[in-house]
XYZ file of C-alpha atoms in Angstrom:
282
model
C -19.639 56.526 -140.977
C -21.738 55.614 -137.605
C -18.231 54.488 -136.285
C -16.313 57.573 -137.389
C -19.129 59.668 -135.819
C -19.248 57.901 -132.435
C -15.225 58.301 -132.479
C -15.472 62.195 -133.498
C -18.062 62.904 -130.830
C -15.857 60.879 -128.145
C -12.978 63.354 -129.215
C -14.965 66.335 -129.054
C -15.712 65.570 -125.555
C -12.422 64.444 -124.478
C -9.838 66.954 -126.617
C -10.851 70.163 -124.534
C -10.157 68.657 -121.222
C -6.826 67.014 -122.128
C -3.742 69.403 -121.177
C -1.576 70.277 -124.358
C 1.238 68.154 -124.549
C -0.262 65.283 -122.130
C -0.818 62.810 -125.023
C 2.975 63.108 -125.809
C 4.319 62.455 -122.470
C 2.064 59.411 -121.951
C 3.408 57.825 -125.314
C 7.060 58.119 -123.946
C 6.012 55.785 -121.418
C 6.301 52.921 -123.811
C 9.652 53.809 -125.374
C 11.742 50.502 -125.588
C 8.731 48.407 -125.920
C 8.003 49.414 -122.439
C 11.190 48.649 -120.486
C 11.072 52.070 -118.522
C 7.172 51.768 -117.954
C 7.799 51.566 -114.418
C 10.380 54.114 -114.228
C 7.846 56.693 -116.097
C 4.977 55.542 -113.797
C 6.834 56.417 -110.542
C 7.842 59.494 -111.769
C 4.109 60.404 -112.542
C 3.017 59.407 -109.528
C 5.826 60.988 -107.226
C 5.371 64.326 -109.263
C 1.765 64.252 -108.379
C 2.477 63.481 -104.287
C 5.331 66.262 -104.731
C 2.880 68.958 -105.952
C -0.095 68.044 -103.570
C 2.257 67.805 -100.596
C 4.466 71.003 -101.091
C 2.244 73.288 -102.873
C -0.698 73.195 -100.352
C 1.338 74.397 -97.738
C 0.531 78.380 -97.352
C -2.667 77.811 -99.399
C -4.442 75.140 -97.555
C -2.246 74.284 -94.474
C -0.662 77.222 -92.206
C -2.274 80.067 -94.229
C -1.869 82.462 -91.420
C 1.152 80.759 -89.685
C 4.504 80.898 -91.681
C 6.101 78.538 -89.137
C 3.227 75.971 -89.829
C 3.478 76.314 -93.568
C 7.400 75.798 -93.411
C 7.060 72.529 -91.265
C 4.365 71.220 -93.425
C 6.168 71.889 -96.731
C 9.177 69.924 -94.915
C 6.817 67.254 -94.060
C 5.373 67.220 -97.641
C 8.893 66.768 -99.317
C 9.903 63.810 -97.232
C 6.344 62.372 -97.769
C 6.372 62.662 -101.419
C 9.808 61.110 -101.693
C 9.043 58.377 -99.214
C 5.724 57.515 -100.846
C 6.613 58.103 -104.511
C 9.949 55.923 -104.256
C 12.495 58.560 -104.399
C 11.986 59.456 -107.810
C 14.040 62.518 -109.488
C 10.343 64.815 -110.115
C 12.798 67.111 -111.690
C 14.264 67.460 -115.017
C 17.414 69.341 -113.816
C 17.896 66.629 -111.456
C 17.630 63.962 -114.222
C 19.840 65.891 -116.344
C 22.399 65.859 -113.632
C 21.947 62.229 -112.802
C 22.459 61.378 -116.565
C 25.776 63.627 -117.060
C 27.255 61.843 -113.923
C 26.198 58.303 -115.382
C 23.656 57.394 -112.872
C 20.945 56.579 -115.834
C 21.206 56.165 -119.435
C 19.676 58.784 -122.134
C 16.724 56.699 -122.637
C 15.825 56.349 -118.974
C 16.750 60.055 -118.493
C 13.925 60.757 -121.456
C 11.415 58.687 -120.177
C 11.836 60.402 -116.388
C 11.176 64.029 -117.558
C 8.496 62.729 -119.716
C 6.880 60.793 -116.442
C 7.437 64.278 -114.475
C 6.063 66.511 -117.156
C 2.776 64.129 -117.371
C 2.594 64.325 -113.543
C 2.355 67.862 -113.653
C 0.139 68.362 -116.944
C -2.177 66.273 -114.366
C -1.776 67.526 -110.973
C -2.545 71.197 -111.489
C -5.946 70.630 -112.956
C -6.592 67.680 -110.778
C -5.805 69.699 -107.525
C -8.021 72.540 -108.994
C -10.839 70.010 -108.868
C -10.237 68.928 -105.403
C -9.756 72.700 -104.291
C -13.153 73.756 -106.002
C -14.967 70.761 -104.673
C -13.533 71.430 -100.990
C -13.993 75.109 -101.364
C -10.124 75.716 -100.621
C -7.593 78.167 -102.169
C -6.519 77.068 -105.536
C -3.098 76.241 -105.779
C -0.681 78.800 -107.417
C 2.459 78.308 -109.390
C 5.835 79.926 -110.520
C 5.350 82.455 -113.314
C 7.972 84.173 -115.647
C 7.333 88.061 -115.707
C 8.878 89.597 -118.810
C 8.378 93.200 -117.523
C 11.822 94.659 -117.242
C 13.367 91.455 -118.035
C 12.559 90.383 -121.596
C 15.088 88.093 -122.270
C 14.651 86.269 -118.846
C 18.503 87.111 -117.936
C 17.406 88.210 -113.983
C 14.841 85.205 -113.418
C 17.241 82.960 -115.379
C 20.061 83.679 -112.943
C 17.959 83.318 -109.921
C 17.102 79.506 -111.183
C 20.497 79.025 -112.089
C 21.741 79.793 -108.684
C 19.116 77.957 -107.022
C 19.432 75.155 -109.159
C 23.216 74.970 -108.390
C 22.764 75.027 -104.686
C 19.766 72.478 -105.010
C 22.222 70.057 -106.797
C 25.059 70.323 -103.995
C 22.530 69.895 -101.403
C 21.232 66.481 -103.151
C 24.936 65.339 -103.819
C 25.905 66.035 -99.982
C 23.334 64.709 -98.007
C 22.826 61.733 -100.472
C 26.521 60.477 -101.377
C 28.963 62.325 -99.054
C 27.251 62.226 -95.644
C 26.168 58.964 -93.646
C 23.554 59.568 -90.632
C 23.506 55.868 -89.940
C 20.292 54.319 -88.837
C 18.338 57.297 -89.603
C 20.008 58.466 -92.687
C 17.019 58.513 -94.771
C 14.835 60.534 -92.572
C 17.864 63.150 -91.730
C 18.860 63.496 -95.145
C 15.489 64.013 -96.628
C 14.597 66.635 -93.838
C 17.770 68.468 -94.596
C 16.865 68.563 -98.440
C 13.553 69.952 -97.292
C 14.863 72.666 -95.214
C 17.420 73.425 -98.260
C 14.618 73.513 -100.670
C 12.665 75.860 -98.512
C 15.671 78.050 -98.216
C 16.107 78.500 -101.816
C 12.537 79.108 -102.339
C 12.689 82.040 -100.022
C 16.006 83.189 -101.102
C 15.312 82.987 -104.977
C 12.005 84.393 -105.543
C 12.629 86.303 -108.897
C 11.076 83.258 -110.961
C 8.305 82.013 -108.893
C 10.673 80.293 -107.974
C 10.290 76.917 -109.702
C 13.647 75.295 -109.201
C 12.241 72.921 -111.553
C 11.699 73.143 -115.309
C 8.514 70.802 -115.226
C 6.778 73.009 -112.561
C 7.366 76.065 -114.473
C 6.177 74.866 -117.875
C 3.098 72.555 -116.717
C 2.019 75.521 -114.421
C 1.981 77.781 -117.284
C -0.088 75.330 -119.531
C -2.485 74.834 -116.788
C -2.924 78.469 -116.222
C -2.960 79.506 -120.176
C -4.235 76.253 -121.832
C -1.326 76.472 -124.428
C 2.327 76.069 -124.380
C 4.572 79.109 -123.323
C 5.013 81.436 -126.313
C 7.872 83.664 -124.633
C 11.388 82.956 -125.200
C 12.239 84.112 -121.688
C 9.886 81.569 -120.460
C 12.167 78.664 -121.915
C 15.417 80.457 -120.973
C 14.539 81.086 -117.387
C 12.737 77.651 -116.799
C 14.805 75.126 -119.200
C 18.092 76.654 -120.173
C 19.181 78.121 -116.979
C 18.235 75.032 -115.002
C 19.908 72.638 -117.403
C 22.720 74.666 -117.702
C 23.211 74.867 -113.702
C 22.603 70.960 -113.663
C 25.814 70.434 -115.927
C 27.703 73.012 -113.945
C 26.863 71.442 -110.860
C 27.966 67.915 -112.201
C 31.254 69.251 -113.031
C 31.791 70.841 -109.749
C 30.869 67.167 -108.054
C 33.416 65.395 -110.444
C 36.145 67.812 -109.720
C 35.654 67.195 -106.022
C 34.778 63.565 -105.975
C 36.078 62.425 -109.196
C 34.252 60.608 -111.912
C 33.043 61.835 -115.572
C 30.587 64.301 -116.996
C 28.926 62.617 -120.025
C 31.390 60.103 -120.092
C 34.191 62.166 -120.242
C 36.830 62.927 -117.537
C 37.868 66.577 -116.458
C 41.219 68.041 -116.473
C 40.966 69.031 -112.686
C 40.432 67.127 -109.412
C 39.342 65.063 -107.792
C 39.669 67.036 -104.715
C 38.587 64.356 -102.494
C 41.037 61.937 -101.156
C 43.931 64.169 -102.440
C 43.363 63.717 -106.170
C 45.013 61.209 -108.652
C 48.329 59.764 -107.616
C 51.372 61.255 -109.449
C 53.231 58.857 -111.692
C 56.065 58.401 -109.114
C 53.450 57.504 -106.350
C 51.960 54.942 -108.500
C 55.108 53.334 -108.920
C 55.975 53.062 -105.312
C 52.340 51.560 -104.588
C 53.213 48.972 -107.273
């Protein structure tokens, strides 16, 4: 009885401060006997850094100067990626990488859980920091069902933004080479692209990242989202966008989507050689 009483007391103290879903996302770190723990850890840390460095501009930095806020956001994108080790920190990006064969299913699952855990911890953590430092609390993307009950307009905004985000990622990471300064140039271009997408597709926040939309909601409301429009906007649309973008890239550069070849492409390199051309080469 004493042991149970002590455990119950501890549980009653801890449970209210744990974000819903955190235990599940942490448990995923040990899938496969911990084989992917480092992947989970890097996604967790990368997400913490990404939210801290990219949500603070406009709130803590450059509140009255848009140019300063944009510059700080760009620096935040580069810094979070560099310090965090270049993790996905975005379930839609992870889905695309899985579709293109860049990671297996288990790794993709663990990456998504790591980023979700990072988001669940980041928002309350930075709220405590903001309160202590007397700073403006960070905000987050929110789905507004008024006039868009099914989330079609918001979902379209997120869909287009994610497709363009993926095109930026494919281009600067795989198609362009900036030589000695490749990393710094491609990350700067990525940061500029992300800022542009934020300003161009504001309907759903924007999030351009399923993890951000849902972890912010959980932090702001203390519970899982209960509106289907939220899931359509922040998960269905971005995931569909990631698959469409993956198909577009395979049509351009070749490869497979979920292990399957497509009947179109590749455009890059002039496409597949014809039968007669193949015989001539032999």
